[in-house]
Short mmCIF file of C-alpha atoms and ligand atoms in Angstrom, two decimals:
data_model
loop_
_atom_site.label_atom_id
_atom_site.label_comp_id
_atom_site.label_asym_id
_atom_site.label_seq_id
_atom_site.Cartn_x
_atom_site.Cartn_y
_atom_site.Cartn_z
CA MET A 153 0.32 -0.01 0.31
CA ALA A 154 0.54 3.76 -0.46
CA SER A 155 2.97 5.52 1.98
CA ASN A 156 1.89 8.71 1.17
CA VAL A 157 -1.82 9.86 0.21
CA SER A 158 -0.23 12.31 -2.23
CA GLU A 159 1.19 9.90 -4.50
CA LEU A 160 -1.80 9.34 -6.39
CA MET A 161 -2.60 5.49 -5.77
CA THR A 162 -5.43 3.10 -6.34
CA TYR A 163 -5.82 1.61 -3.08
CA LYS A 164 -6.90 -2.10 -2.91
CA ALA A 165 -9.93 -3.85 -0.48
CA TYR A 166 -9.61 -5.92 2.29
CA LEU A 167 -11.83 -8.63 1.73
CA ALA A 168 -11.88 -11.93 4.13
CA GLY A 169 -8.46 -11.41 4.92
CA GLU A 170 -6.71 -10.30 1.76
CA TRP A 171 -5.62 -7.07 0.15
CA LYS A 172 -7.46 -6.79 -3.57
CA PRO A 173 -8.97 -4.60 -6.56
CA SER A 174 -12.05 -5.30 -6.72
CA SER A 175 -13.01 -8.12 -9.85
CA SER A 176 -15.97 -5.19 -10.12
CA GLY A 177 -12.66 -3.48 -12.37
CA GLU A 178 -14.35 -0.08 -11.26
CA THR A 179 -12.84 2.38 -8.50
CA ILE A 180 -14.13 5.62 -7.45
CA ALA A 181 -12.13 8.57 -7.52
CA ILE A 182 -11.45 10.80 -3.66
CA LYS A 183 -11.02 14.17 -4.70
CA SER A 184 -9.70 16.53 -1.41
CA PRO A 185 -11.73 19.11 -0.60
CA TYR A 186 -9.46 21.62 -0.13
CA LEU A 187 -6.59 20.83 -2.88
CA ARG A 188 -9.77 20.01 -4.83
CA GLU A 189 -8.18 16.87 -7.02
CA THR A 190 -7.71 13.89 -6.72
CA ILE A 191 -6.24 12.39 -4.73
CA GLY A 192 -6.81 8.69 -5.18
CA PHE A 193 -9.09 5.56 -5.52
CA VAL A 194 -10.85 3.21 -3.88
CA GLN A 195 -12.15 0.07 -5.22
CA ALA A 196 -16.40 -0.18 -6.71
CA VAL A 197 -17.06 -3.17 -4.36
CA THR A 198 -19.52 -5.79 -6.15
CA GLN A 199 -22.67 -7.79 -4.35
CA GLU A 200 -21.22 -10.97 -4.65
CA GLU A 201 -17.76 -9.87 -3.16
CA VAL A 202 -20.08 -8.65 -0.35
CA ASP A 203 -21.64 -12.13 -0.29
CA GLU A 204 -17.92 -13.61 0.25
CA ALA A 205 -16.52 -11.04 2.92
CA ILE A 206 -19.47 -12.22 5.26
CA ARG A 207 -19.90 -15.56 4.76
CA ALA A 208 -15.73 -15.47 5.56
CA ALA A 209 -16.55 -13.13 8.36
CA HIS A 210 -19.30 -15.90 9.89
CA GLU A 211 -16.52 -18.63 9.41
CA ALA A 212 -13.46 -16.32 11.13
CA GLU A 213 -16.08 -15.23 14.17
CA LYS A 214 -16.07 -18.51 15.45
CA LYS A 215 -12.87 -19.05 16.31
CA TRP A 216 -12.42 -15.66 17.11
CA ALA A 217 -15.82 -15.71 19.46
CA ALA A 218 -13.13 -19.10 21.25
CA LEU A 219 -9.99 -16.90 21.81
CA SER A 220 -9.88 -15.83 25.33
CA LEU A 221 -10.68 -12.08 25.95
CA SER A 222 -6.98 -11.22 26.79
CA GLU A 223 -6.11 -12.87 23.85
CA ARG A 224 -8.59 -10.39 21.46
CA GLY A 225 -7.61 -8.10 23.80
CA ALA A 226 -4.25 -8.22 22.76
CA VAL A 227 -4.29 -7.93 19.11
CA LEU A 228 -6.89 -4.75 19.69
CA ASN A 229 -3.95 -3.64 22.15
CA ARG A 230 -1.36 -4.21 19.24
CA TRP A 231 -3.69 -2.06 16.75
CA ALA A 232 -3.75 0.87 18.70
CA ASP A 233 -0.14 0.83 19.03
CA GLU A 234 0.48 0.02 15.21
CA LEU A 235 -2.15 4.22 14.40
CA VAL A 236 0.25 5.27 17.40
CA LYS A 237 3.26 4.30 15.28
CA ASP A 238 1.35 5.48 11.60
CA GLU A 239 0.16 8.90 13.33
CA GLU A 240 1.55 11.19 10.96
CA GLU A 241 1.19 9.33 8.00
CA ILE A 242 -3.06 7.79 9.03
CA ALA A 243 -3.31 12.06 10.23
CA ARG A 244 -2.35 13.24 6.84
CA ALA A 245 -4.81 10.83 5.08
CA VAL A 246 -7.30 12.17 7.18
CA MET A 247 -6.66 16.06 6.73
CA GLN A 248 -6.33 15.72 2.39
CA GLU A 249 -9.24 13.23 2.41
CA VAL A 250 -11.70 15.36 4.62
CA GLY A 251 -10.01 18.91 4.37
CA LYS A 252 -9.62 18.71 8.70
CA GLY A 253 -6.62 20.85 9.96
CA TYR A 254 -3.38 18.59 10.65
CA LYS A 255 -3.14 18.79 14.29
CA ASP A 256 -6.73 17.89 14.88
CA SER A 257 -6.73 14.79 12.18
CA ARG A 258 -3.45 13.85 14.40
CA LYS A 259 -5.48 14.14 17.88
CA GLU A 260 -8.49 11.71 16.06
CA VAL A 261 -5.52 9.12 15.80
CA VAL A 262 -4.22 9.59 18.94
CA ARG A 263 -7.86 9.72 20.29
CA THR A 264 -8.83 6.62 18.54
CA ALA A 265 -5.95 4.53 20.09
CA ASP A 266 -6.77 5.39 23.51
CA LEU A 267 -10.19 4.29 22.94
CA ILE A 268 -9.01 1.22 21.28
CA ARG A 269 -7.12 0.63 24.35
CA TYR A 270 -10.09 1.95 26.66
CA THR A 271 -12.54 -0.91 24.79
CA VAL A 272 -10.06 -3.56 25.60
CA GLU A 273 -9.77 -2.69 29.31
CA GLU A 274 -13.61 -2.19 29.97
CA ALA A 275 -14.50 -6.12 28.36
CA LEU A 276 -11.86 -6.88 30.29
CA HIS A 277 -13.58 -6.18 33.80
CA MET A 278 -17.11 -6.41 32.32
CA HIS A 279 -18.41 -9.22 34.46
CA GLY A 280 -21.30 -11.03 34.06
CA GLU A 281 -23.78 -11.97 36.52
CA SER A 282 -25.45 -15.00 38.96
CA LEU A 283 -28.95 -14.98 39.89
CA ARG A 284 -30.89 -16.93 42.85
CA GLY A 285 -34.26 -18.14 41.80
CA ASP A 286 -35.47 -17.24 45.51
CA GLY A 287 -35.02 -13.81 44.56
CA PHE A 288 -38.38 -13.72 42.92
CA PRO A 289 -41.99 -14.19 45.59
CA GLY A 290 -41.99 -18.55 45.55
CA GLY A 291 -39.34 -18.82 43.44
CA PRO A 292 -37.25 -22.13 43.72
CA GLN A 293 -33.83 -21.65 46.12
CA LYS A 294 -32.35 -24.44 44.33
CA LYS A 295 -32.25 -22.00 40.83
CA LEU A 296 -29.29 -20.47 40.08
CA GLY A 297 -28.91 -18.43 37.05
CA VAL A 298 -25.50 -18.08 35.51
CA VAL A 299 -25.43 -14.61 32.97
CA GLU A 300 -23.30 -14.11 30.33
CA ARG A 301 -22.28 -12.38 27.01
CA GLU A 302 -21.82 -13.75 23.66
CA PRO A 303 -21.14 -12.24 20.46
CA LEU A 304 -23.98 -11.03 18.33
CA GLY A 305 -22.46 -12.82 15.14
CA VAL A 306 -21.11 -10.33 12.15
CA VAL A 307 -21.72 -6.13 13.03
CA LEU A 308 -22.36 -3.85 9.85
CA ALA A 309 -20.62 -0.39 10.73
CA ILE A 310 -21.18 2.26 9.00
CA SER A 311 -19.28 5.46 9.54
CA PRO A 312 -19.49 9.19 8.38
CA PHE A 313 -16.86 10.99 6.42
CA ASN A 314 -16.54 13.63 9.50
CA TYR A 315 -14.68 11.02 12.27
CA PRO A 316 -13.18 8.76 9.55
CA VAL A 317 -11.02 7.20 11.85
CA ASN A 318 -12.44 7.56 14.93
CA LEU A 319 -16.07 6.70 14.38
CA ALA A 320 -15.27 3.64 12.57
CA ALA A 321 -13.07 2.45 15.04
CA SER A 322 -15.22 3.79 17.92
CA LYS A 323 -17.52 1.10 16.17
CA ILE A 324 -14.84 -2.34 15.40
CA ALA A 325 -13.36 -1.95 18.71
CA PRO A 326 -16.37 -2.97 20.42
CA ALA A 327 -17.49 -5.22 17.92
CA LEU A 328 -14.06 -7.53 17.45
CA MET A 329 -14.09 -7.09 21.38
CA ALA A 330 -17.41 -8.68 21.90
CA GLY A 331 -16.47 -11.33 19.48
CA ASN A 332 -17.78 -10.54 16.38
CA GLY A 333 -17.35 -10.86 12.54
CA VAL A 334 -17.26 -7.07 11.37
CA ILE A 335 -17.99 -5.59 8.06
CA PHE A 336 -16.41 -1.74 7.67
CA LYS A 337 -18.13 0.13 5.34
CA PRO A 338 -16.65 3.67 5.32
CA ALA A 339 -17.85 7.05 3.67
CA THR A 340 -16.60 6.57 0.41
CA GLN A 341 -15.41 10.34 1.64
CA GLY A 342 -13.13 9.32 4.14
CA SER A 343 -12.36 5.49 2.67
CA ILE A 344 -8.83 6.14 2.53
CA SER A 345 -8.47 6.92 6.23
CA GLY A 346 -10.05 3.82 6.38
CA ILE A 347 -8.60 1.54 4.46
CA LYS A 348 -5.13 3.41 6.23
CA MET A 349 -6.24 2.40 9.43
CA ILE A 350 -7.11 -1.15 8.92
CA GLU A 351 -3.40 -1.35 7.46
CA ALA A 352 -2.67 -1.06 11.02
CA LEU A 353 -5.40 -3.57 12.27
CA ASP A 354 -3.99 -5.96 9.64
CA LYS A 355 -0.14 -4.95 10.97
CA ALA A 356 -1.28 -5.76 14.31
CA GLY A 357 -2.55 -9.81 13.75
CA LEU A 358 -5.92 -9.70 12.88
CA PRO A 359 -6.99 -13.35 12.38
CA LYS A 360 -7.96 -13.27 8.59
CA GLY A 361 -12.00 -13.02 7.56
CA ILE A 362 -12.76 -11.50 10.64
CA LEU A 363 -12.87 -7.82 9.39
CA SER A 364 -13.97 -7.26 5.43
CA LEU A 365 -13.81 -3.37 4.14
CA THR A 366 -16.33 -2.71 1.87
CA THR A 367 -15.69 0.69 0.53
CA GLY A 368 -18.38 1.68 -2.67
CA ARG A 369 -21.00 4.31 -2.70
CA GLY A 370 -23.65 3.86 -0.02
CA SER A 371 -25.86 4.57 -2.31
CA VAL A 372 -25.01 1.63 -4.88
CA ILE A 373 -24.22 -1.43 -2.17
CA GLY A 374 -25.63 0.08 1.14
CA ASP A 375 -28.98 -1.31 0.35
CA TYR A 376 -27.71 -4.38 -0.64
CA LEU A 377 -25.51 -4.83 3.11
CA VAL A 378 -28.33 -3.66 5.57
CA GLU A 379 -30.83 -6.19 3.73
CA HIS A 380 -28.48 -9.00 3.68
CA LYS A 381 -29.59 -11.66 5.82
CA GLY A 382 -25.76 -12.46 6.73
CA ILE A 383 -26.01 -9.24 8.91
CA ASP A 384 -26.90 -9.76 12.13
CA MET A 385 -26.75 -6.10 13.77
CA ILE A 386 -26.08 -2.30 12.45
CA SER A 387 -23.86 0.38 13.74
CA PHE A 388 -24.58 3.12 11.99
CA THR A 389 -23.36 7.69 12.35
CA GLY A 390 -24.32 9.38 10.00
CA GLY A 391 -27.35 11.84 8.66
CA SER A 392 -30.89 11.35 9.97
CA SER A 393 -32.45 11.09 6.47
CA THR A 394 -30.17 8.24 5.53
CA GLY A 395 -30.96 6.56 9.03
CA ARG A 396 -34.34 6.72 8.75
CA HIS A 397 -34.21 4.88 5.29
CA LEU A 398 -31.41 1.94 7.45
CA SER A 399 -34.06 1.45 10.08
CA LYS A 400 -36.70 1.10 7.10
CA GLN A 401 -34.83 -1.64 5.63
CA SER A 402 -32.71 -3.30 8.06
CA ALA A 403 -36.19 -5.20 9.97
CA MET A 404 -35.65 -7.36 12.92
CA ILE A 405 -31.67 -6.40 13.43
CA PRO A 406 -30.25 -4.66 16.26
CA LEU A 407 -29.89 -1.22 14.90
CA VAL A 408 -28.04 1.53 16.69
CA LEU A 409 -28.31 4.99 15.50
CA GLU A 410 -26.05 8.19 16.02
CA LEU A 411 -27.49 10.77 13.70
CA GLY A 412 -27.61 15.35 12.73
CA GLY A 413 -28.54 17.32 15.67
CA LYS A 414 -29.58 20.98 15.91
CA ASP A 415 -27.78 21.80 19.22
CA PRO A 416 -28.52 24.76 21.24
CA ALA A 417 -26.93 27.11 23.46
CA ILE A 418 -29.07 28.47 25.67
CA VAL A 419 -27.32 31.60 27.75
CA CYS A 420 -29.37 32.98 30.87
CA GLU A 421 -29.05 36.85 31.71
CA ASP A 422 -26.86 35.64 34.18
CA ALA A 423 -24.49 33.46 32.60
CA ASP A 424 -20.65 34.17 32.59
CA LEU A 425 -20.67 35.26 29.01
CA ASP A 426 -17.06 34.85 28.96
CA VAL A 427 -17.54 31.37 29.66
CA ALA A 428 -21.06 31.15 27.13
CA VAL A 429 -18.96 33.02 23.93
CA LYS A 430 -15.54 30.51 24.66
CA SER A 431 -18.02 27.55 24.17
CA ILE A 432 -20.12 28.81 21.83
CA MET A 433 -17.16 29.60 19.54
CA ASN A 434 -14.97 26.35 19.94
CA GLY A 435 -18.59 24.12 19.94
CA ALA A 436 -20.06 25.87 16.60
CA PHE A 437 -16.72 26.84 13.98
CA SER A 438 -14.32 24.28 14.69
CA TYR A 439 -13.62 22.28 11.49
CA SER A 440 -16.40 24.54 10.37
CA GLY A 441 -18.94 23.12 12.35
CA GLN A 442 -18.63 19.85 10.24
CA ARG A 443 -19.47 18.26 13.84
CA CYS A 444 -22.76 15.99 15.00
CA THR A 445 -22.03 17.99 17.92
CA ALA A 446 -21.16 21.60 16.65
CA ILE A 447 -23.01 24.04 18.44
CA LYS A 448 -26.23 25.02 15.88
CA ARG A 449 -27.63 27.92 17.56
CA VAL A 450 -28.23 30.26 20.38
CA LEU A 451 -31.27 30.68 22.07
CA VAL A 452 -30.13 34.10 23.91
CA ASN A 453 -31.72 36.06 26.66
CA GLU A 454 -32.90 39.61 25.14
CA LYS A 455 -31.62 40.75 28.55
CA VAL A 456 -27.75 40.13 26.79
CA ALA A 457 -28.08 39.33 23.44
CA ASP A 458 -26.90 42.73 22.46
CA LYS A 459 -24.18 41.54 24.66
CA LEU A 460 -23.43 38.82 23.28
CA VAL A 461 -23.52 39.12 19.89
CA ALA A 462 -20.97 41.73 19.97
CA MET A 463 -18.72 39.36 21.56
CA LEU A 464 -19.30 37.06 19.57
CA LYS A 465 -18.49 39.20 16.49
CA SER A 466 -15.74 39.92 17.13
CA GLN A 467 -14.46 36.46 17.87
CA VAL A 468 -15.86 35.12 14.74
CA GLU A 469 -13.77 37.74 12.94
CA ASN A 470 -10.71 36.61 14.40
CA LEU A 471 -11.11 33.08 13.08
CA SER A 472 -8.41 31.65 10.94
CA VAL A 473 -9.81 31.11 7.76
CA GLY A 474 -8.11 28.79 4.57
CA SER A 475 -6.29 25.41 4.63
CA PRO A 476 -6.36 22.54 6.51
CA GLU A 477 -3.01 22.16 6.43
CA GLU A 478 -2.12 25.67 8.09
CA ASP A 479 -4.81 24.92 10.75
CA SER A 480 -7.52 26.95 10.00
CA THR A 481 -10.85 26.97 11.97
CA ILE A 482 -12.75 27.64 9.04
CA VAL A 483 -11.65 24.99 5.86
CA PRO A 484 -13.58 23.89 3.04
CA LEU A 485 -16.64 22.44 3.55
CA ILE A 486 -16.30 18.25 2.35
CA ASP A 487 -17.93 19.25 -1.51
CA ASP A 488 -19.30 21.82 -3.19
CA LYS A 489 -22.94 20.70 -2.89
CA SER A 490 -22.53 21.00 1.14
CA ALA A 491 -21.46 24.49 0.44
CA ASP A 492 -24.52 25.22 -1.51
CA PHE A 493 -26.49 23.83 0.70
CA VAL A 494 -24.70 25.98 3.51
CA GLN A 495 -25.40 29.22 1.25
CA SER A 496 -29.03 28.48 0.43
CA LEU A 497 -29.43 29.22 4.64
CA ILE A 498 -27.66 32.28 4.99
CA ASP A 499 -29.90 33.40 1.37
CA ASP A 500 -33.14 32.01 3.13
CA ALA A 501 -32.62 33.44 6.35
CA LEU A 502 -31.19 37.35 4.71
CA ALA A 503 -34.70 37.15 2.25
CA LYS A 504 -36.45 36.91 6.31
CA ASN A 505 -34.92 40.03 7.36
CA ALA A 506 -32.27 38.29 9.53
CA THR A 507 -29.55 40.51 10.71
CA LEU A 508 -25.74 39.61 8.92
CA VAL A 509 -23.79 40.80 11.73
CA THR A 510 -20.32 38.90 10.42
CA GLY A 511 -19.93 36.52 6.91
CA ASN A 512 -21.87 35.89 4.37
CA SER A 513 -18.86 35.51 1.82
CA ARG A 514 -17.93 32.38 -0.12
CA LYS A 515 -15.20 31.11 -2.58
CA ASP A 516 -15.73 27.82 -4.00
CA ASN A 517 -16.58 25.26 -0.75
CA LEU A 518 -15.09 27.53 1.49
CA ILE A 519 -17.52 29.22 3.13
CA TYR A 520 -16.83 32.57 5.50
CA PRO A 521 -17.44 32.15 8.97
CA THR A 522 -21.45 33.71 9.55
CA LEU A 523 -23.61 35.09 12.64
CA LEU A 524 -26.97 35.99 12.07
CA ASP A 525 -28.91 37.36 14.99
CA ASN A 526 -32.49 38.35 14.79
CA VAL A 527 -33.59 34.81 13.61
CA THR A 528 -37.24 33.94 13.41
CA GLU A 529 -38.88 30.48 13.20
CA GLU A 530 -39.64 30.97 9.69
CA MET A 531 -36.46 30.87 8.95
CA ASP A 532 -34.78 27.17 7.73
CA VAL A 533 -31.46 28.06 9.70
CA ALA A 534 -33.84 28.08 12.60
CA TRP A 535 -33.97 24.08 12.57
CA VAL A 536 -32.27 22.60 9.66
CA GLU A 537 -28.54 21.02 10.18
CA PRO A 538 -26.48 23.10 8.16
CA PHE A 539 -23.25 20.80 8.62
CA GLY A 540 -21.19 24.07 7.93
CA PRO A 541 -19.96 28.00 10.03
CA VAL A 542 -23.19 29.52 10.14
CA LEU A 543 -24.32 30.26 13.46
CA PRO A 544 -27.57 31.74 14.08
CA VAL A 545 -28.87 33.81 17.12
CA ILE A 546 -32.26 33.22 18.14
CA ARG A 547 -33.54 36.18 21.15
CA VAL A 548 -35.71 34.91 23.81
CA LYS A 549 -37.51 36.19 26.49
CA THR A 550 -37.32 33.49 29.50
CA ASP A 551 -35.84 30.04 30.04
CA GLU A 552 -39.09 28.70 29.13
CA GLU A 553 -39.71 30.10 25.46
CA ALA A 554 -35.57 28.85 25.03
CA ILE A 555 -36.87 25.33 26.23
CA LYS A 556 -39.72 25.35 23.71
CA LEU A 557 -38.13 26.76 20.92
CA ALA A 558 -34.62 23.80 21.98
CA ASN A 559 -37.75 20.87 21.60
CA LYS A 560 -39.64 21.84 18.85
CA SER A 561 -36.41 20.86 16.83
CA GLU A 562 -37.12 17.45 15.57
CA PHE A 563 -33.32 16.67 16.52
CA GLY A 564 -32.09 15.89 20.57
CA LEU A 565 -28.61 15.25 20.08
CA GLN A 566 -27.30 17.51 23.03
CA ALA A 567 -27.97 21.28 23.95
CA SER A 568 -25.96 23.65 26.18
CA ILE A 569 -26.48 26.30 29.31
CA PHE A 570 -25.19 28.77 30.41
CA THR A 571 -25.96 30.12 33.81
CA GLN A 572 -24.25 30.89 37.34
CA ASP A 573 -27.72 29.10 38.94
CA ILE A 574 -26.71 25.57 39.21
CA ASP A 575 -30.64 24.93 40.13
CA ARG A 576 -31.83 26.95 37.33
CA ALA A 577 -28.87 24.51 35.28
CA PHE A 578 -30.48 21.82 36.48
CA ALA A 579 -34.28 22.84 36.26
CA VAL A 580 -33.59 23.53 32.55
CA ALA A 581 -31.52 20.13 31.69
CA LYS A 582 -34.00 18.46 32.94
CA GLN A 583 -36.79 19.69 30.71
CA VAL A 584 -34.67 19.96 26.93
CA GLU A 585 -35.36 17.17 25.29
CA ALA A 586 -31.66 15.27 23.91
CA GLY A 587 -29.35 13.16 24.77
CA THR A 588 -26.64 14.96 27.13
CA VAL A 589 -26.90 18.03 28.43
CA GLN A 590 -23.92 20.22 28.92
CA ILE A 591 -23.79 22.86 32.00
CA ASN A 592 -21.23 25.61 31.12
CA GLY A 593 -19.79 23.63 28.06
CA ARG A 594 -19.66 23.10 24.74
CA THR A 595 -21.90 20.28 23.04
CA GLU A 596 -19.43 17.21 22.53
CA ARG A 597 -19.25 13.47 22.21
CA GLY A 598 -16.59 12.97 24.46
CA PRO A 599 -14.66 11.65 26.84
CA ASP A 600 -15.44 8.47 24.94
CA HIS A 601 -16.12 6.14 28.15
CA PHE A 602 -19.48 8.50 28.30
CA PRO A 603 -22.69 6.97 27.11
CA PHE A 604 -23.47 9.38 23.93
CA LEU A 605 -27.06 8.98 22.07
CA GLY A 606 -29.15 11.44 20.35
CA VAL A 607 -33.23 11.20 20.80
CA LYS A 608 -35.86 11.26 18.12
CA ALA A 609 -34.49 12.19 14.84
CA SER A 610 -31.07 12.26 16.35
CA GLY A 611 -30.70 8.85 16.95
CA MET A 612 -32.16 5.41 18.29
CA GLY A 613 -29.68 3.08 21.04
CA VAL A 614 -26.69 4.62 22.80
CA GLN A 615 -22.61 4.43 22.00
CA GLY A 616 -19.69 5.33 24.39
CA ILE A 617 -17.67 2.46 24.85
CA HIS A 618 -19.42 0.22 27.60
CA ASN A 619 -22.66 1.17 26.03
CA SER A 620 -21.68 -0.26 22.62
CA LEU A 621 -20.15 -3.67 24.08
CA ILE A 622 -23.71 -4.04 25.33
CA SER A 623 -25.42 -3.35 22.14
CA MET A 624 -22.70 -5.49 20.11
CA SER A 625 -23.06 -8.81 22.66
CA ARG A 626 -26.50 -10.63 23.85
CA GLN A 627 -27.02 -12.27 27.20
CA LYS A 628 -26.56 -15.76 27.38
CA VAL A 629 -28.77 -17.27 30.39
CA THR A 630 -27.48 -20.40 31.95
CA VAL A 631 -29.43 -21.89 35.02
CA MET A 632 -28.28 -24.58 36.83
CA ASN A 633 -31.25 -26.20 39.11
CA LEU A 634 -28.77 -27.82 41.88
CA LYS A 635 -30.15 -31.31 43.66
P1 NAP B 933 -24.89 10.31 5.15
O1 NAP B 933 -24.75 11.24 3.72
O2 NAP B 933 -25.51 9.93 6.32
O3 NAP B 933 -23.26 8.86 5.08
C1 NAP B 933 -23.41 7.78 6.36
C2 NAP B 933 -22.75 6.46 5.97
O4 NAP B 933 -23.90 6.23 5.27
C3 NAP B 933 -21.51 7.11 4.80
O5 NAP B 933 -21.00 5.68 4.85
C4 NAP B 933 -22.66 6.66 3.48
O6 NAP B 933 -22.16 6.04 2.48
C5 NAP B 933 -23.66 5.22 3.98
N1 NAP B 933 -24.43 5.84 3.64
C6 NAP B 933 -25.35 6.29 2.47
N2 NAP B 933 -26.65 5.85 2.15
C7 NAP B 933 -26.33 4.66 2.11
C8 NAP B 933 -27.48 3.58 2.76
N3 NAP B 933 -28.87 3.15 1.25
N4 NAP B 933 -27.27 2.65 3.13
C9 NAP B 933 -26.12 2.27 3.89
N5 NAP B 933 -25.62 3.01 4.17
C10 NAP B 933 -25.59 4.24 3.67
O7 NAP B 933 -23.67 11.20 6.12
P2 NAP B 933 -21.82 12.42 6.44
O8 NAP B 933 -22.18 13.03 4.83
O9 NAP B 933 -21.04 10.90 5.73
O10 NAP B 933 -22.27 12.46 7.41
C11 NAP B 933 -22.73 14.03 8.05
C12 NAP B 933 -24.04 13.36 8.70
O11 NAP B 933 -23.50 12.43 9.39
C13 NAP B 933 -24.85 15.08 9.58
O12 NAP B 933 -25.91 14.55 9.95
C14 NAP B 933 -24.05 14.84 11.11
O13 NAP B 933 -24.51 14.99 12.17
C15 NAP B 933 -24.00 13.38 11.49
N6 NAP B 933 -23.01 12.86 12.05
C16 NAP B 933 -23.80 12.05 13.58
C17 NAP B 933 -23.10 11.65 14.35
C18 NAP B 933 -23.40 11.13 15.76
O14 NAP B 933 -22.78 10.23 16.54
N7 NAP B 933 -24.21 11.68 15.74
C19 NAP B 933 -21.36 11.47 13.95
C20 NAP B 933 -21.02 12.22 13.17
C21 NAP B 933 -22.08 12.43 11.67
P3 NAP B 933 -21.26 7.34 1.12
O15 NAP B 933 -20.55 7.96 1.96
O16 NAP B 933 -20.45 5.96 0.30
O17 NAP B 933 -22.65 7.75 0.64
O1 G3H B 934 -19.31 14.27 14.42
C1 G3H B 934 -19.93 13.40 15.64
C2 G3H B 934 -18.87 13.12 16.51
O2 G3H B 934 -19.24 12.33 17.53
C3 G3H B 934 -18.54 14.36 17.14
O3 G3H B 934 -17.98 14.17 18.27
O4 G3H B 934 -17.94 16.03 19.43
O5 G3H B 934 -15.53 14.74 19.78
O6 G3H B 934 -16.53 16.70 18.50
P1 G3H B 934 -16.98 15.29 18.69
#
């Protein structure tokens, strides 16, 4: 395989433990969002190759599941070591392929190694339980139930473009630790990074067949994978419309969905505005807002709105804009279509009399950071997830109004509340419909051992290391009937 993605090359797929070109003879060009040129090609895997990969995973899974936890853990720990060894090369691939700042790309690789190691430790320390029959009224004393966890079979891991290494490994590591086989379908824009990550796993000595990497467009092989009878569980991260589609296709298969968001930052009149501004800036604009957990709207009490907007304006105007190679905060969006979409939201808001505080300029897929004030419910930007650097400010009179607007969204991933009154913070947090509420901090997924979930259109099921191990295994009860 290539040692440097800047050498234009064709990457092979990893099918049943072998690196090979697809029999389709077709490849997909991967274009860098900021270089605006093709940086490599990946295989368009066929349905027959998917069949073979799933068959091989089932065959290998039995032996893999029979290994001890420590033996499986040793392979995964070596994977973490390999990732760290290849940190610079993988980070460069992430940067070039999805346009994430180089430093953040390196952090993603290191975070992934940490996540894998923690997954191993967590699995080693997850114990079964035993139950006495007489714990239930009238239950027999001589019945003893032993509850253990078993793998599900073959897990389909589908990841999005914006964390092509970390959000893939956060599915693959628990699936493997729980004893499953894995079919990994990366986002097409993210495939080269995924390939580099799986190269590291291959080097770590993963037994052949247990995992296959099936590159190809979701629109072409996605439904085939999701509906395949050989898939026993699906772990998906991506957009809400794709997630909704998957949940219809995957009848009777356990499914975990981590989807989109419209995370609000609720700023009360007693908030420490320095803290709020720092968190909102970082939450809304890092990686140009291409994070599911980005702060995507500000609901601010009108008493402090002028001050907050003025503070945000000066910070937005100081954001670095440019290239991921220079670690700019604002970088070109993943593709031109995404930039067109963000621009359409800005245009709609301005046509409906939102106040342009700063921004609204564009070069190709680079959207300059844009702050909109006096946004109203009639504007699309109040409700739609932009996945780009535009931040709408909605002024509210009371906490109740903020909560009402927060909950009126179809999404419910996370929310932030800024106030110096802890009772008030908990009272608001209790009423906001979201998987997680952050008090005086930005919305974010980590630390990665915390439960991570969305409600409503933001997801189904729970991720985070412990919960992923649970969702990728099932309980098995053996009952001893003593003499
Ligand atoms: P996406 O377009 O929904 O794609 C996600 C994944 O689904 C990709 O691997 C894609 O493959 C695949 N896919 C597409 N159609 C499919 C089908 N019919 N069957 C099976 N797989 C299919 O999302 P994205 O643009 O990569 O990511 C951005 C979205 O993800 C945002 O909405 C963001 O909020 C959300 N997200 C959520 C979380 C979270 O944890 N809640 C984390 C990150 C991102 P192709 O690339 O080949 O189309
Ligand atoms: O894009 C969605 C990710 O789950 C967000 O992760 O909050 O660590 O950036 P993050």
